[in-house]
Short mmCIF file of C-alpha atoms and ligand atoms in Angstrom, two decimals:
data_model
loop_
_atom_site.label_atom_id
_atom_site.label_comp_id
_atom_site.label_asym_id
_atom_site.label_seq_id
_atom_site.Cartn_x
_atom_site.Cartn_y
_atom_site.Cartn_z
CA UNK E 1 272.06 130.41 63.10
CA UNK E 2 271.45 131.25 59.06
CA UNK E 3 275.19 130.52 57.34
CA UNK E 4 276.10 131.74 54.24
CA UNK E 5 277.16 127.63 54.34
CA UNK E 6 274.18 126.34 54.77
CA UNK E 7 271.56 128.60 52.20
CA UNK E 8 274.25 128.13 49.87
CA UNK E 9 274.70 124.41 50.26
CA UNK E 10 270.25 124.26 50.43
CA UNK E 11 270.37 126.33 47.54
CA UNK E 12 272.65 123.35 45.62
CA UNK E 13 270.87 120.54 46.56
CA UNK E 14 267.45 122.12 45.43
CA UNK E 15 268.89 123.84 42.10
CA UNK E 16 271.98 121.90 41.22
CA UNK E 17 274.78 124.88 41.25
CA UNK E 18 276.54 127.49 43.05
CA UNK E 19 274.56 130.50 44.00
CA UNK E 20 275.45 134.12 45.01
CA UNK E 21 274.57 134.99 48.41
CA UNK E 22 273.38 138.30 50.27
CA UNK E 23 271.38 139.84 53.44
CA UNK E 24 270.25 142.59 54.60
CA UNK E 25 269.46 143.48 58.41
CA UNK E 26 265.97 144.78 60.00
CA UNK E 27 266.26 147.77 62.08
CA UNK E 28 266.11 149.09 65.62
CA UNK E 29 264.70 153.37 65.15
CA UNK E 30 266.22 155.31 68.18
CA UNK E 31 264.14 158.04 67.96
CA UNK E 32 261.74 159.84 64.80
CA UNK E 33 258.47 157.64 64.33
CA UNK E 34 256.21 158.52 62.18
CA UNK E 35 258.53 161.12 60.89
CA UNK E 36 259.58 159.76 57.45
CA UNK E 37 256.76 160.62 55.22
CA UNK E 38 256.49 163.41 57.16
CA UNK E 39 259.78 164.70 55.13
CA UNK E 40 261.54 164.77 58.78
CA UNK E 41 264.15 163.03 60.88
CA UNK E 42 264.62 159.57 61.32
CA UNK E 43 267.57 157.93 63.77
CA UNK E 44 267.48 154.06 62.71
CA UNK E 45 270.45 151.57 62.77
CA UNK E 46 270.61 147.79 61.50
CA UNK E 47 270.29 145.02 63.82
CA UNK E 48 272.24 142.43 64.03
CA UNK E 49 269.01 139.95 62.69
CA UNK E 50 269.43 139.38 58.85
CA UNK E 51 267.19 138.79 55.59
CA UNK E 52 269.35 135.96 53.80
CA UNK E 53 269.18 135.42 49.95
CA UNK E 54 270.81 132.57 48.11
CA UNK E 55 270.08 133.47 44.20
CA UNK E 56 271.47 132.50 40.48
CA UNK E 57 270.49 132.87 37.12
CA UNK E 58 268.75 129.61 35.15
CA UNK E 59 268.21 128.26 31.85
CA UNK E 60 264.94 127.54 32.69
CA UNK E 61 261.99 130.02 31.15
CA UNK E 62 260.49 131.12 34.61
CA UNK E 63 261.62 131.98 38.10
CA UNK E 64 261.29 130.18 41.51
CA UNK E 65 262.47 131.56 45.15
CA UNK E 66 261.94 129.50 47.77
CA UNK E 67 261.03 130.68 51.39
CA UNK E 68 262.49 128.40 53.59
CA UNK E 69 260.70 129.59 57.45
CA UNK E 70 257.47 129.43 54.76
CA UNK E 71 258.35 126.00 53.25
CA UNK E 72 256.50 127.41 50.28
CA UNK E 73 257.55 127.35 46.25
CA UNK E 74 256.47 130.62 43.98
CA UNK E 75 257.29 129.65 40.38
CA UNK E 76 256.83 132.39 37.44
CA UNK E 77 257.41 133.48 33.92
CA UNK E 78 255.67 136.72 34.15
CA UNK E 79 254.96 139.61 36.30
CA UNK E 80 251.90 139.00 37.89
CA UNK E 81 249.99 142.36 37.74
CA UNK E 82 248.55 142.44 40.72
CA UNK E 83 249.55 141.22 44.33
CA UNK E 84 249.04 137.66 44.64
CA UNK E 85 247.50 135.79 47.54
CA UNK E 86 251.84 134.47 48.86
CA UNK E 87 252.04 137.66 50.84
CA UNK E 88 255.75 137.09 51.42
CA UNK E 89 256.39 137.32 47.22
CA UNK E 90 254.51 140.42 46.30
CA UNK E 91 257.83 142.18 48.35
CA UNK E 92 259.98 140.50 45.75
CA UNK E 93 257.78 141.38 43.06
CA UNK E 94 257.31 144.52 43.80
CA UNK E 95 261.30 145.31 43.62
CA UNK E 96 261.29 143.79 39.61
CA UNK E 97 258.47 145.92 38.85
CA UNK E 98 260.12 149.01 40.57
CA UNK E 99 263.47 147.80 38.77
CA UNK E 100 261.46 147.03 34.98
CA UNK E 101 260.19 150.89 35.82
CA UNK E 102 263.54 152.28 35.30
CA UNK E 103 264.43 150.43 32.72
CA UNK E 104 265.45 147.09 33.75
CA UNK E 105 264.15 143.78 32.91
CA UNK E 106 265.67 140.55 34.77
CA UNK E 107 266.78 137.75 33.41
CA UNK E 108 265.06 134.07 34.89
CA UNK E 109 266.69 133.37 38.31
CA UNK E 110 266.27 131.01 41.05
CA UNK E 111 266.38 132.22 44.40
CA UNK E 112 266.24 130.56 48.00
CA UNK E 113 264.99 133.15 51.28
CA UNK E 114 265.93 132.46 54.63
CA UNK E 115 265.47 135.29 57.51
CA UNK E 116 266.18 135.27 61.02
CA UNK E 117 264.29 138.97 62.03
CA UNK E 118 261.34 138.23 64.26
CA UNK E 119 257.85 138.74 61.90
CA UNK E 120 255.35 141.51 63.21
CA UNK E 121 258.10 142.41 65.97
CA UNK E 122 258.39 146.16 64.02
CA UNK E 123 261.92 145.25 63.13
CA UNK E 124 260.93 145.57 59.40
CA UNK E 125 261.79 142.15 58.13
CA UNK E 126 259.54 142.85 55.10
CA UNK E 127 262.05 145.94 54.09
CA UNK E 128 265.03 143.28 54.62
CA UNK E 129 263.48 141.39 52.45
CA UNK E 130 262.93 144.10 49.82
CA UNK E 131 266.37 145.26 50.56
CA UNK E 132 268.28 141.97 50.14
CA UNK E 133 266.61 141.68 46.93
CA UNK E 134 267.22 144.51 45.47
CA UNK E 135 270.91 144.24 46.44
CA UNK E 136 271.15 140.90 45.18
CA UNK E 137 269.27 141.86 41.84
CA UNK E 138 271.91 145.03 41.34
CA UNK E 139 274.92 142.73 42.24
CA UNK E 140 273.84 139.60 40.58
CA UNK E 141 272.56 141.51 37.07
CA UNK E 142 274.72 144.14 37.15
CA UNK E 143 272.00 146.87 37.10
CA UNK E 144 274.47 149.99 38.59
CA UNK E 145 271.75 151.39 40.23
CA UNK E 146 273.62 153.69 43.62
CA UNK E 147 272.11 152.60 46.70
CA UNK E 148 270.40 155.56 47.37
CA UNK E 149 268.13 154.19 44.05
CA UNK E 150 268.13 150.58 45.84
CA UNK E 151 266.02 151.82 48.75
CA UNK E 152 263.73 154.29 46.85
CA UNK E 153 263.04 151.08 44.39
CA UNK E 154 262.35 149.12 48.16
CA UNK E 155 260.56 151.51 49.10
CA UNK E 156 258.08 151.85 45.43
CA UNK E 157 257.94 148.31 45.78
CA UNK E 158 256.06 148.51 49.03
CA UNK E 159 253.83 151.43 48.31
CA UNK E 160 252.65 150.72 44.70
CA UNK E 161 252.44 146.82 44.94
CA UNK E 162 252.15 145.33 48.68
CA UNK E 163 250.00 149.02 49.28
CA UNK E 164 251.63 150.28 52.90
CA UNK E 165 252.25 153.56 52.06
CA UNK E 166 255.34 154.02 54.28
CA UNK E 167 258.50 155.97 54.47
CA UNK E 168 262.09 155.66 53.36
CA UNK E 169 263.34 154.85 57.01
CA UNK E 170 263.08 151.25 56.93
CA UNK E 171 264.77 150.69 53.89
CA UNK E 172 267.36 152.94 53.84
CA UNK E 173 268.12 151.95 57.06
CA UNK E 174 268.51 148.16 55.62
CA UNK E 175 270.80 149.59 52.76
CA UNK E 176 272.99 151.74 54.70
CA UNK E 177 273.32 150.53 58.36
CA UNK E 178 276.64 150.58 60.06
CA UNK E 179 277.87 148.56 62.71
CA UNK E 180 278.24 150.48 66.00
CA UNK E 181 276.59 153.09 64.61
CA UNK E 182 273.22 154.73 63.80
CA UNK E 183 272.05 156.79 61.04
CA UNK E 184 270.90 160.53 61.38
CA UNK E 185 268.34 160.72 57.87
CA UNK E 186 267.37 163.99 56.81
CA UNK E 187 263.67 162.56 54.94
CA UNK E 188 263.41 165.82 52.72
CA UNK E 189 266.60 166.19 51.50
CA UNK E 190 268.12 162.08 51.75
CA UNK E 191 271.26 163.53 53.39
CA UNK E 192 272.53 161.80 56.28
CA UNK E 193 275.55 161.41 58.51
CA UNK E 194 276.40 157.81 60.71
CA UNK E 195 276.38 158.73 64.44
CA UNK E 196 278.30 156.23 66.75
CA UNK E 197 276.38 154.63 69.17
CA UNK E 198 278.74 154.79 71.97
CA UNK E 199 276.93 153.62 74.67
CA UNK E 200 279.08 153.35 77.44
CA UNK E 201 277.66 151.21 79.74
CA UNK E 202 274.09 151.01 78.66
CA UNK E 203 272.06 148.39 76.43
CA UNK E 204 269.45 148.84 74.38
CA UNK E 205 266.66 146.40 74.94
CA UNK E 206 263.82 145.65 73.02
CA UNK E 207 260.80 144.03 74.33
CA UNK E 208 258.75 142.02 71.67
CA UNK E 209 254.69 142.15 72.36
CA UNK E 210 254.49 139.39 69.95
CA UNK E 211 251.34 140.65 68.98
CA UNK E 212 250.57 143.19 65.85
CA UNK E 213 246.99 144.27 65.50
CA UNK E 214 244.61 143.73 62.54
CA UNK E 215 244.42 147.74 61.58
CA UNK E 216 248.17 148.40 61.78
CA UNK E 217 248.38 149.08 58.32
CA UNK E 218 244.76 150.55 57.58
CA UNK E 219 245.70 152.92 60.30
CA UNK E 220 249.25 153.53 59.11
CA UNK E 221 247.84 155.05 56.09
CA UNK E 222 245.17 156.76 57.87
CA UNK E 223 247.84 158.79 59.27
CA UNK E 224 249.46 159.56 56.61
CA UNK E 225 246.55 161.07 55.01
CA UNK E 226 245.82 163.27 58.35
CA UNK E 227 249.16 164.75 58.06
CA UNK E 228 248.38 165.66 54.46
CA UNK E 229 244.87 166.95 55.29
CA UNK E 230 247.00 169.39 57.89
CA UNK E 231 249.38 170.40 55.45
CA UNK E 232 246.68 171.52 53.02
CA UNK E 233 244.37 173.19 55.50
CA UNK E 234 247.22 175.41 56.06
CA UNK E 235 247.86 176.15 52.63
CA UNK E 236 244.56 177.10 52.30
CA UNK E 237 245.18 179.28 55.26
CA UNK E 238 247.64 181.12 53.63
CA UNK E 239 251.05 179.45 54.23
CA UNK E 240 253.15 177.60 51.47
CA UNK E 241 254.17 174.46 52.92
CA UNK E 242 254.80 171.36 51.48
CA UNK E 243 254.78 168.78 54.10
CA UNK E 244 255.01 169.08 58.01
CA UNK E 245 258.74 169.50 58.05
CA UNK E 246 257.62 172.74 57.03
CA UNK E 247 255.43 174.16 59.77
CA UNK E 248 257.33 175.12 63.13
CA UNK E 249 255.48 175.20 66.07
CA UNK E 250 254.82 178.85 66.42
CA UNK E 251 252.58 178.47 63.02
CA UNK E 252 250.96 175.67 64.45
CA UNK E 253 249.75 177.22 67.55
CA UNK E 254 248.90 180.49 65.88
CA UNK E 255 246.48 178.30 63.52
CA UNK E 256 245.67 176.00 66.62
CA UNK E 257 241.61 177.32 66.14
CA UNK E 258 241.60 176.96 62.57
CA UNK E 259 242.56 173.18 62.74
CA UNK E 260 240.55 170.40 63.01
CA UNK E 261 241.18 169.02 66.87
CA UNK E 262 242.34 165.39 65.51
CA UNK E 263 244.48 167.15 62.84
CA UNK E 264 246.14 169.48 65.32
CA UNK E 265 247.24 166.65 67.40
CA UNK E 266 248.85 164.81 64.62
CA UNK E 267 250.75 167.74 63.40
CA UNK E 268 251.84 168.60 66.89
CA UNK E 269 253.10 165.00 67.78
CA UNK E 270 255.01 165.39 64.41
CA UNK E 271 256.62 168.85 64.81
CA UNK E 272 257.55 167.75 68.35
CA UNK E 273 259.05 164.26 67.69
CA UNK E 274 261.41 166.21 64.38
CA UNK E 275 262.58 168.65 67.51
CA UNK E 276 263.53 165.37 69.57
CA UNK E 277 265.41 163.67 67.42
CA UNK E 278 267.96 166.31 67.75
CA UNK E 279 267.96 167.07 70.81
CA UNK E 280 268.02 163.65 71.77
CA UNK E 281 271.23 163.01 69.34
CA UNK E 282 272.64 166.07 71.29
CA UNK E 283 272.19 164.39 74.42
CA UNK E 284 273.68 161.07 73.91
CA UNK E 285 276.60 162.51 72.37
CA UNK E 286 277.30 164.43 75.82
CA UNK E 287 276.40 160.99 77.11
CA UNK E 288 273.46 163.06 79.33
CA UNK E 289 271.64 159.21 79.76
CA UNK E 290 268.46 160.89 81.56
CA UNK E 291 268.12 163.74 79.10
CA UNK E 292 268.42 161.40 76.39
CA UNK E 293 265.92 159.02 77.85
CA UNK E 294 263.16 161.55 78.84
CA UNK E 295 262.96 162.41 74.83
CA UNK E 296 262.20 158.33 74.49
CA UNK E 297 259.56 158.72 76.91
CA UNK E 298 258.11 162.19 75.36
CA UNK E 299 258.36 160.57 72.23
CA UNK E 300 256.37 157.64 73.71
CA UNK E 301 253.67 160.32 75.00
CA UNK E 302 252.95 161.66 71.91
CA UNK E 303 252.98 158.52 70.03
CA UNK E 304 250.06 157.38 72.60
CA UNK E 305 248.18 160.26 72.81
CA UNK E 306 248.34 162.52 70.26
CA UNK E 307 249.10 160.37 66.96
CA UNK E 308 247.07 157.51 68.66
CA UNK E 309 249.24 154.59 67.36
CA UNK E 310 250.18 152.74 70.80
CA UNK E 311 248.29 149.91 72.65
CA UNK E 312 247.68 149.08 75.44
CA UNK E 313 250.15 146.05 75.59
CA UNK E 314 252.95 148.39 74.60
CA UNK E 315 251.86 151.71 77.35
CA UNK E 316 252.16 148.92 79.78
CA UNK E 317 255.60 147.86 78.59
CA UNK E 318 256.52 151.41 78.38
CA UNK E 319 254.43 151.68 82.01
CA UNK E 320 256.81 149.08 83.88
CA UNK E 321 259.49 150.77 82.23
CA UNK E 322 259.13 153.96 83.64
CA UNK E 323 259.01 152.42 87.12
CA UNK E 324 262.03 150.42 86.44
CA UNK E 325 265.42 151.48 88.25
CA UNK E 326 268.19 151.21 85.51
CA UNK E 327 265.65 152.28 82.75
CA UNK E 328 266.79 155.82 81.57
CA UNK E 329 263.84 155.61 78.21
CA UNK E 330 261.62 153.59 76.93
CA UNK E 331 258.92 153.93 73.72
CA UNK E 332 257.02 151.98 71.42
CA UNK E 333 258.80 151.85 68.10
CA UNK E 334 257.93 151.69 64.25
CA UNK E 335 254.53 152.24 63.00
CA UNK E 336 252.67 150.52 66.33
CA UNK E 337 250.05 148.74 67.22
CA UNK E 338 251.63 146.09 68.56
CA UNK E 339 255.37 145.21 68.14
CA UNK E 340 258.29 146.08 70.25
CA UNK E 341 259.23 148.79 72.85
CA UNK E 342 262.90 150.11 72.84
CA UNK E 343 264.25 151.08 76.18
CA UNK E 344 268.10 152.58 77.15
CA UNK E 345 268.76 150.41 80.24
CA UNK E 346 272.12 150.37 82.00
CA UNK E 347 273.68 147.49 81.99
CA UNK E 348 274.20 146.10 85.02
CA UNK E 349 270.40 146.27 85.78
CA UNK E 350 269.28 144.43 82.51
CA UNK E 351 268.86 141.29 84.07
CA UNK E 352 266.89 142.93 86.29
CA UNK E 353 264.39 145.14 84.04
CA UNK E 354 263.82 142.24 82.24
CA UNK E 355 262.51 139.85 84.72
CA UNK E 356 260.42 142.72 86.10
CA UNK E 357 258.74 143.55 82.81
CA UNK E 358 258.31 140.25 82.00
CA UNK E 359 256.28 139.70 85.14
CA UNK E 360 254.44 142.52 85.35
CA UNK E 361 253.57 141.91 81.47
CA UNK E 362 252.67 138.04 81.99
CA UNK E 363 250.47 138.88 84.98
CA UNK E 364 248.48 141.47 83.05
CA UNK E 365 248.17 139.72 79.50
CA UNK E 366 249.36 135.76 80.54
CA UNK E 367 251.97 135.36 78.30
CA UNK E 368 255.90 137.10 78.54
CA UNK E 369 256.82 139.13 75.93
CA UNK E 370 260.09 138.54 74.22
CA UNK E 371 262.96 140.35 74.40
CA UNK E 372 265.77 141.08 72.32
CA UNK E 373 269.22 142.80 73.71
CA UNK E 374 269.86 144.55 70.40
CA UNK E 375 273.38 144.79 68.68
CA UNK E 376 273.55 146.55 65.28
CA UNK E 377 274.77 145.38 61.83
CA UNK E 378 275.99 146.41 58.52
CA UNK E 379 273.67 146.89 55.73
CA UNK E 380 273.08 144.88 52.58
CA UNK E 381 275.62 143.28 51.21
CA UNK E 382 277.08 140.26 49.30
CA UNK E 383 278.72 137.69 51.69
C1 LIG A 1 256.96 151.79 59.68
C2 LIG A 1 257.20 152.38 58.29
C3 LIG A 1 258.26 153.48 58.34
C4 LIG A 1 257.98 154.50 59.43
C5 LIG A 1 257.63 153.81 60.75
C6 LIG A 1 257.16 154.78 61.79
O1 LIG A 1 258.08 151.10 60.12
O2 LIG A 1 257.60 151.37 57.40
O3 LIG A 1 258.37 154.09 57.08
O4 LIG A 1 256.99 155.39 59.03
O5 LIG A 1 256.63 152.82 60.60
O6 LIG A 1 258.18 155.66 62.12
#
């Protein structure tokens, strides 16, 4: 267990003072994948797993930060321009830059990184670590930047320096997550309202493929420029759109033969999954468990085959799921290809689903997936 404690007293012996210290949680997404950049709905919520950041300012004429789960040192007095070869920095780097951008340039500092989110599990511990950052660098500094400006800086820093060209979700979700509670995010317009997560007695479960393959993020991006390529095809048929969040499904059906097949299928998913997220909302507020868990698997369904972004490791997580009694939903969740399934199981059959999936998954790919009975968290914040 990370302590505020124990990365502050790491933090002393390796730079001789007292620092400030912050986190920021990865996140769980109910429901709304892929939706983000899509200008749609998103229903994310922290988890209780947490980016840690020990930092303080230094006399010194360069900065260091420290990852401890790394064990590795990145010393410098100057913005490197590009993205250097200590993947784990460029997230940190990319927040100054964002930061210098609007107008504000950091003083040296020393910093010491210690996270306990699971890497490549889709819980976003790289926007936890852009979030915690840029949290501590508004706090520490004194920057007075809202947080609404703290995730849109996470968020530059991971399109325009590490290159993923992803959405908002993961970072505002870092920034503004509430404890027992997840957040309804309007993508076009930033507005957004917390939505309890009253559960009764169910569990979210997530089930950790441990694996994340190679063209996640080559892929990611591909998508992101299909969805474009629909949104100007039909602006060139005639409607004024700006993104998908635009186009409702009677439009897309009437252009259905004017599409490209492969672009049709990503719109669709997309149009479909925005609809979900609402009426899925609607559903666990009435606490209609089945209604709310046949939108997980829809949303599952499209994800697989029509915006193409499962595996197979995660279909058959989703598979055994589906064939589970106690299981109301399951789907893959974040941006795919590996990663971890979220599935609405009741409670007194957890035990249960697990060992089964972990069976059936061990005697298809020898080894057990993880699994993770997720609780939620607040969002970044000094501690
Ligand atoms: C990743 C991205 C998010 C979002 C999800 C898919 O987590 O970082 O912006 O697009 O994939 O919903």
């Amino acid at each position: 267990m990370i302590s505020k404690a124990w990365i502050s007293a790491f933090y002393e012996k390796e730079f001789g003072k007292k620092p400030s210290c912050f986190r920021a949680p990865g996140r769980i997404n109910l429901i709304g994948e892929h939706t983000d950049y899509n200008q749609g709905f998103v229903m994310p919520a922290g988890i209780d797993f947490y980016c840690y950041v020990a930092i303080s300012d230094t006399q010194a004429h360069s900065s260091s930060i420290i990852a401890c789960d790394y064990q590795e040192k990145f010393s410098f007095n100057s913005l490197p321009e590009k993205p250097t070869s200590t993947h784990w920095v460029n997230y940190i780097l990319g927040v100054i830059k964002a930061m210098n951008k609007r107008g504000k340039v950091l003083p040296f500092f020393n910093a010491i990184i210690q996270s306990d989110i699971p890497v490549g599990a889709g819980l976003s511990s790289s926007a936890a670590l852009e979030s915690v950052f840029a949290k501590a660098f508004n706090t520490f500094f004194n920057l007075g930047f809202s947080s609404m400006e703290l995730a849109l800086i996470a968020r530059e820093a991971e399109n325009d320096f590490v290159g993923l060209q992803c959405g908002i979700m993961d970072m505002f979700a870092s920034i503004h997550a509430k404890e027992n509670h997840a957040i309804r995010l309007d993508c076009r317009s930033l507005e957004y309202e917390y939505f309890p997560l009253e559960l009764a007695d169910n569990k979210i479960v997530l089930f950790d493929t441990c694996i994340k393959h190679e063209l996640a993020s080559s892929e990611y991006n591909q998508r992101r420029k299909e969805c474009e390529a629909a949104v100007s095809r039909l602006n060139q048929l005639g409607h004024r759109v700006e993104s998908l969040r635009g186009v409702d499904v009677s439009m897309l059906h009437a252009e259905k033969s004017q599409l490209d097949t492969l672009l049709y299928k990503r719109a669709k998913y997309v149009i479909e999954e925005n609809a979900r997220v609402d009426k899925f909302s609607k559903a666990i507020s009435t606490s209609d468990w089945a209604t709310a868990g046949s939108y997980l698997y829809g949303s599952h369904d499209g994800l697989k085959n029509d915006y193409e972004v499962s595996c197979k490791e995660l279909d058959l997580l989703v598979d055994v799921a589906r064939e589970s009694e106690g299981v109301w939903g399951a789907r893959m969740m974040g941006g795919g290809f590996g990663g971890c399934t979220i599935n609405l199981v009741k409670e007194d059959k957890v035990e249960e689903v697990i060992e089964h999936v972990k069976t059936s998954y061990s005697d298809t790919f020898g080894v057990a997936p993880k699994y993770y009975i997720a609780t939620t968290g607040n969002g970044a914040c000094e501690i």
